[in-house]
Structures are given as structure tokens and as C-alpha cells.
Amino acid sequence: MSAATPAPRGVDAADSFRDDSFPLIFERSSPGRRAARPPLVPGASMAALLGDEHLRSEAPRLPEVAELDLVRHYTTLAHRQFSIDGNVYPLGSCTMKYNPKLHEAVAGYFQDVHPYQDEASAQGVLTVLAELQQDLATITGMDAVSLQPAAGAHGELAGILMIRAYHEARGEGEQRRVVICPDGAHGTNPATASMAGYDVVEVPTGPDGEVDLAAFEEALNPQVAAVMLTNPNTLGIFETRILAISEAAHAVGAQLYYDGANLNAIVGLARPGDMGFDVVHLNLHKTFTTPHGGGGPGTGPVGVKAHLAPYLPTPLLVQREDGSVGIEGPRPTAIGRLRSFYGNVGNLVRAWAYIRTLGLEGLRRVAMMAVLNANYLRVRMREAGYTIAFDRVNMHEFVAQPPEGIRTLDLAKMLLDYGVHPMTVYFPLVVREAMMVEPTETESLETLDAYAAVLGQVLRDAQADPEAARAAPHSTPVRRLDETGAARRPVLRYQPPSG
Ligand SMILES: *Cc1c(COP(=O)(O)O)cnc(C)c1O
């Protein structure tokens, strides 16, 4: 650094290349530096271009940096992230599978389509969306699908609102006040039911890891509006009594909701519709490989049996008699609009590309490999000294526990020092010190072996040196964080040092 270019504010020159003193972009700011200048029409001022009323009265407080500083800053940050492109990431219930790069190219073909374009000139993308709707209906065994919801939880809300509208239309809106969820349910299930105005009743998991059928039947009565389930359940276990469950629920007039966020275990092999479910949502950002994490954009299409189709959110895509695809606006029975336009179209196109690339046979293989990989890792974890909760043949995921006296949180942090991401921890709540592992079909045998070896190593390390375990991670840019504080009192914008 020459004398003419002083170290940017907040950065000690001698330390500025060290990884552990990585400054904020604001701290790299130096007045007058620019990453880019928009080409202005010669002689025209910004005011003339934009109009006075669009000009700010004071300059925005943005960092002033050169393009290279900007690129290095964000490239370095990007390299610090755990991501599926960089690391093993076996988060149970999240299905962190590889997102094929081919899908990016396919989505790119549609980047110039505009939602305000008229139908006739957008037949390409509308046909893709209509095909996806049809494919998802076939895969789930449902009669109609809406692609609108922008996340799994959003799809759940759509589904429960449709069930509510159905009961109201039959004059049973007042009577049906309750939604039943198993105690292992994903947190979004009871949250959705409660947002839609229902009381939630929890049913316990039995000793075999499946819903306790006797307790379930006892909870059923004509006040129940819906039962929310997933199968395989969040323990990764297939509910073998699902037909008895669906029969009992329907016998009291309740609707059966399928949380299809994780369809990986059964895609192409079994269908929620055939198990008796009336509504299902899917997370395309899990099973169908559209990118997820970082808060979106997600996609949570919702599918229904014919008796619920009148309540689907609008607008709907409809196949016209001449073969073209049209858009149908509001209708009186619908629960209304959930999102602008037709959903997250870029991601819907990616999911379509995935399904069409694999075909039905390919999807079946995905499910079988996902189940095989999870069972292989379950056995390897047991051999490495972990306890398996409900140790039986599982589906796409399973739940393990460390030996007595060892904390899951410590092991999870220790894994970071080995460059791998931990599994989902402390979920489901029904298992003490839960470690929920879902390797997915996209990991190779070598990767699974390496992950199992690391899991064995951290357990031995934690047993040998509990003190060091509690202090892990040791090699990451930040160590243990105040996670509660980060959630409850987040600092979301730069606060310049005072004075
Ligand atoms: C991920 C997940 C959800 C919620 O999906 P979001 O897109 O995060 O809203 C719901 N249920 C289950 C079982 C899940 O794994």
C-alpha cells in the first residue's frame, strides 16, 4: 500500500490481508471511490433524467469502494459459506441435494418473459407451467394443482385455507375448530393451523416411531377440521397404518393434509393421493432441486382432490380446447390470490427441467437411492457409537443420538472444524439430543464413508476432551454465537462508530 492510499477507515494496514480481521464493506469505504459509473447522456444531469421529485435530498450512506475491492469482499465472503456446491450438507428434513447446473441454463431461456405480456406471446412459458402442474398432479395423485405458493409454509396455509373454505361451504365452518398434528410435526404445521384460526391438538408418537393409532382415534371427533401428517414422518419412518388413519379421519368428516415438503423417499413410488390425502403441498426447493436456503425464493405448489379444486388460489392456468394455455382470473369460491402472478416462475422452470430430465424411471431411482443412502449412513452411525432412535429400516432420513453425557450441540460445532455441515439438530423435539440426518441421493458412497468417519472422530474427540468439545468450533471465522440474541435482537444495518 503506497503512502498516497491510506488504509481505509477502520482497517489496520498490517492486518488488512488477514482473514480473521475481515472488515465490513463499510469499513473499506474511502470517499470518492467508485465501483462503476452509470453512463450518463452527455450534458444531461441526473435531475433532468429522473425528474426533481425522484432525487434524494441527502446522499445514501453506501460504502464507497473500487470494483476490485467489492469483488474481493464478496468473493471472500462467498468462500466462507457452507453450501451444497462446496460441502456435505446432510440436513434432515431440508433435503439439501445438489442443484444441477443444467437447470440454470433452462431457466435462462425464459428470463426475458414478462408477466404483463399477453397470453398469446407467452405460450412457451405457460406451456411449461401447465406441464409442471400436470406432472405434479400425477406424482402426488391429486386432481388439480396451483403453483402459486412461495414456500412450503405458504403452501400449507393455502391448503388449510382451502379446507376451511370447504367446511364453511358445507355449513360446518363453526363446528370444526380443531387441527390434529403429531408431536413430531414440523413446526410450520401447528403454526399454519393456528394462523388459519384453528386450535391444535397434538397426538403422540408410539414406541415404533409411528403415530399412536389408539391416541389418534381418541382425538378424532366431528370438531376436527383437518389432520396434518407427513409420510414418511419426521423420524424418517413410513406410517404403515396410513390407510387406517385416513379412513378414521374421513369417517368423522375431517380432511387429510399431507406435508409433502420432503417427497424424496417416495417420489415415483407412492402417492399421497392413493394414501387417502385430500391436500398436499410440495417443496420444489427440496425434492425437486430448485435452490433453497437464505430465505428464498421458494416454491410450495399445492395439490388437491377434485372436491377441493373450486377453492384453489387464483389466477389459475387452464388448458384451452385449442391446446393453448390461458390464465383464469378470480372466481367466487377461490381462497383468493396468494402471490403476484403465477409463482416463482424461474424456479418452477427449474423443477420442470428436473422432472423432464429424469422421467418417471429417473424419479423412482432418486427415491430408492435416497432411501439406500440414508439406511447405509444409519448403520454406519450406529457402528460409530451413536444410538439410533427407532432403529428400524428408515426412509430418506433417520434420527440419531450421541451417547449419554455428550451434547449434540458440541458435536455439531466440532463437525464444522472438519469442513462438513452438521445434520439438523434438536429436531424432532420428541427425541432427546436429536441428530436428524438426510444424506440425499446425490452423495456418493465415498462421501458417505468419509462423513461417517468424521462422525466417529468427533465422538472420540468429545469423549477424550470434553473441554475442547465445548469450545468448538476452533477454525471457523466466528466461533459460538449468541443465537438467541441474533434472532431476538438482530442488528440488520450498519451502525457507524459514534464520534
Ligand atoms: C421445510 C419444511 C417445511 C417448510 O417449508 P418452507 O419452504 O421452509 O416454508 C414444512 N414441512 C416440512 C416437513 C419441511 O421439511
mmCIF file of N, CA and C and ligand atoms in Angstrom, residues 92-95 150-156 185-189 230 234 259-262 281-283 285-286 292 298-300 397 427 438, ligand 1:
data_model
loop_
_atom_site.group_PDB
_atom_site.id
_atom_site.type_symbol
_atom_site.label_atom_id
_atom_site.label_comp_id
_atom_site.label_asym_id
_atom_site.label_seq_id
_atom_site.Cartn_x
_atom_site.Cartn_y
_atom_site.Cartn_z
ATOM 1 N N GLY A 92 -31.331 -33.050 7.924
ATOM 2 C CA GLY A 92 -32.595 -33.780 7.903
ATOM 3 C C GLY A 92 -33.766 -32.833 7.724
ATOM 4 N N SER A 93 -34.772 -33.282 6.975
ATOM 5 C CA SER A 93 -35.985 -32.534 6.700
ATOM 6 C C SER A 93 -35.762 -31.395 5.709
ATOM 7 N N CYS A 94 -34.542 -31.096 5.366
ATOM 8 C CA CYS A 94 -34.280 -29.964 4.462
ATOM 9 C C CYS A 94 -33.921 -30.414 3.049
ATOM 10 N N THR A 95 -33.555 -31.694 2.892
ATOM 11 C CA THR A 95 -33.232 -32.251 1.583
ATOM 12 C C THR A 95 -32.275 -31.346 0.799
ATOM 13 N N ALA A 150 -45.290 -19.533 -2.360
ATOM 14 C CA ALA A 150 -43.878 -19.184 -2.499
ATOM 15 C C ALA A 150 -42.981 -19.880 -1.483
ATOM 16 N N ALA A 151 -43.518 -20.857 -0.746
ATOM 17 C CA ALA A 151 -42.697 -21.614 0.209
ATOM 18 C C ALA A 151 -43.546 -22.776 0.698
ATOM 19 N N GLY A 152 -42.896 -23.687 1.427
ATOM 20 C CA GLY A 152 -43.644 -24.804 1.981
ATOM 21 C C GLY A 152 -44.728 -24.320 2.928
ATOM 22 N N ALA A 153 -44.359 -23.448 3.847
ATOM 23 C CA ALA A 153 -45.329 -22.952 4.825
ATOM 24 C C ALA A 153 -46.471 -22.204 4.135
ATOM 25 N N HIS A 154 -46.152 -21.535 3.042
ATOM 26 C CA HIS A 154 -47.160 -20.806 2.260
ATOM 27 C C HIS A 154 -48.137 -21.794 1.612
ATOM 28 N N GLY A 155 -47.596 -22.915 1.129
ATOM 29 C CA GLY A 155 -48.438 -23.974 0.569
ATOM 30 C C GLY A 155 -49.350 -24.568 1.635
ATOM 31 N N GLU A 156 -48.804 -24.744 2.842
ATOM 32 C CA GLU A 156 -49.617 -25.250 3.957
ATOM 33 C C GLU A 156 -50.785 -24.299 4.223
ATOM 34 N N ALA A 185 -44.425 -33.308 14.387
ATOM 35 C CA ALA A 185 -44.680 -32.480 13.200
ATOM 36 C C ALA A 185 -43.667 -31.355 13.050
ATOM 37 N N HIS A 186 -43.403 -31.006 11.807
ATOM 38 C CA HIS A 186 -42.611 -29.815 11.514
ATOM 39 C C HIS A 186 -43.345 -28.623 12.120
ATOM 40 N N GLY A 187 -42.591 -27.691 12.702
ATOM 41 C CA GLY A 187 -43.195 -26.562 13.399
ATOM 42 C C GLY A 187 -44.158 -25.740 12.570
ATOM 43 N N THR A 188 -43.960 -25.753 11.239
ATOM 44 C CA THR A 188 -44.854 -24.954 10.403
ATOM 45 C C THR A 188 -46.275 -25.517 10.410
ATOM 46 N N ASN A 189 -46.463 -26.824 10.711
ATOM 47 C CA ASN A 189 -47.814 -27.407 10.657
ATOM 48 C C ASN A 189 -48.726 -26.788 11.721
ATOM 49 N N THR A 230 -47.232 -36.172 7.700
ATOM 50 C CA THR A 230 -46.324 -36.404 6.598
ATOM 51 C C THR A 230 -45.927 -37.864 6.648
ATOM 52 N N THR A 234 -41.448 -37.277 10.305
ATOM 53 C CA THR A 234 -40.197 -36.540 10.504
ATOM 54 C C THR A 234 -39.107 -37.388 11.158
ATOM 55 N N ASP A 259 -48.125 -33.039 4.370
ATOM 56 C CA ASP A 259 -46.965 -32.156 4.270
ATOM 57 C C ASP A 259 -45.955 -32.853 3.368
ATOM 58 N N GLY A 260 -45.904 -32.424 2.126
ATOM 59 C CA GLY A 260 -45.035 -33.068 1.137
ATOM 60 C C GLY A 260 -43.744 -32.318 0.907
ATOM 61 N N ALA A 261 -43.294 -31.575 1.941
ATOM 62 C CA ALA A 261 -42.035 -30.843 1.798
ATOM 63 C C ALA A 261 -40.925 -31.792 1.362
ATOM 64 N N ASN A 262 -40.923 -32.985 1.949
ATOM 65 C CA ASN A 262 -39.864 -33.957 1.647
ATOM 66 C C ASN A 262 -40.479 -35.167 0.952
ATOM 67 N N HIS A 281 -48.928 -30.242 -0.114
ATOM 68 C CA HIS A 281 -48.037 -29.226 -0.681
ATOM 69 C C HIS A 281 -46.677 -29.879 -0.897
ATOM 70 N N LEU A 282 -45.932 -29.340 -1.840
ATOM 71 C CA LEU A 282 -44.586 -29.840 -2.127
ATOM 72 C C LEU A 282 -43.602 -28.697 -1.970
ATOM 73 N N ASN A 283 -42.388 -29.018 -1.552
ATOM 74 C CA ASN A 283 -41.329 -28.019 -1.590
ATOM 75 C C ASN A 283 -40.462 -28.321 -2.808
ATOM 76 N N HIS A 285 -38.122 -26.663 -3.680
ATOM 77 C CA HIS A 285 -36.743 -26.370 -3.263
ATOM 78 C C HIS A 285 -36.180 -27.464 -2.362
ATOM 79 N N LYS A 286 -36.832 -28.564 -2.245
ATOM 80 C CA LYS A 286 -36.224 -29.715 -1.586
ATOM 81 C C LYS A 286 -36.141 -30.853 -2.605
ATOM 82 N N HIS A 292 -32.376 -23.626 -2.491
ATOM 83 C CA HIS A 292 -33.024 -23.060 -1.313
ATOM 84 C C HIS A 292 -32.007 -22.623 -0.291
ATOM 85 N N GLY A 298 -38.601 -19.496 -2.641
ATOM 86 C CA GLY A 298 -39.034 -20.893 -2.600
ATOM 87 C C GLY A 298 -40.210 -21.121 -3.520
ATOM 88 N N THR A 299 -40.660 -22.358 -3.521
ATOM 89 C CA THR A 299 -41.854 -22.693 -4.293
ATOM 90 C C THR A 299 -42.568 -23.835 -3.589
ATOM 91 N N GLY A 300 -43.804 -23.613 -3.208
ATOM 92 C CA GLY A 300 -44.563 -24.624 -2.463
ATOM 93 C C GLY A 300 -45.898 -24.953 -3.092
ATOM 94 N N GLU A 397 -34.463 -40.356 5.702
ATOM 95 C CA GLU A 397 -33.704 -39.747 6.793
ATOM 96 C C GLU A 397 -33.886 -40.599 8.042
ATOM 97 N N PHE A 427 -34.191 -31.510 16.491
ATOM 98 C CA PHE A 427 -35.478 -31.697 15.836
ATOM 99 C C PHE A 427 -35.496 -33.107 15.275
ATOM 100 N N GLU A 438 -30.038 -36.544 6.789
ATOM 101 C CA GLU A 438 -30.612 -36.856 5.472
ATOM 102 C C GLU A 438 -29.536 -36.645 4.412
HETATM 103 C C1 LIG B 1 -39.063 -27.427 5.060
HETATM 104 C C2 LIG B 1 -40.306 -27.973 5.583
HETATM 105 C C3 LIG B 1 -41.463 -27.181 5.676
HETATM 106 C C4 LIG B 1 -41.496 -25.690 5.404
HETATM 107 O O1 LIG B 1 -41.038 -25.306 4.143
HETATM 108 P P1 LIG B 1 -40.567 -23.788 3.905
HETATM 109 O O2 LIG B 1 -40.334 -23.676 2.434
HETATM 110 O O3 LIG B 1 -39.332 -23.586 4.713
HETATM 111 O O4 LIG B 1 -41.666 -22.877 4.362
HETATM 112 C C5 LIG B 1 -42.623 -27.789 6.110
HETATM 113 N N1 LIG B 1 -42.655 -29.090 6.466
HETATM 114 C C6 LIG B 1 -41.560 -29.876 6.407
HETATM 115 C C7 LIG B 1 -41.654 -31.313 6.804
HETATM 116 C C8 LIG B 1 -40.343 -29.347 5.974
HETATM 117 O O5 LIG B 1 -39.251 -30.108 5.930
#
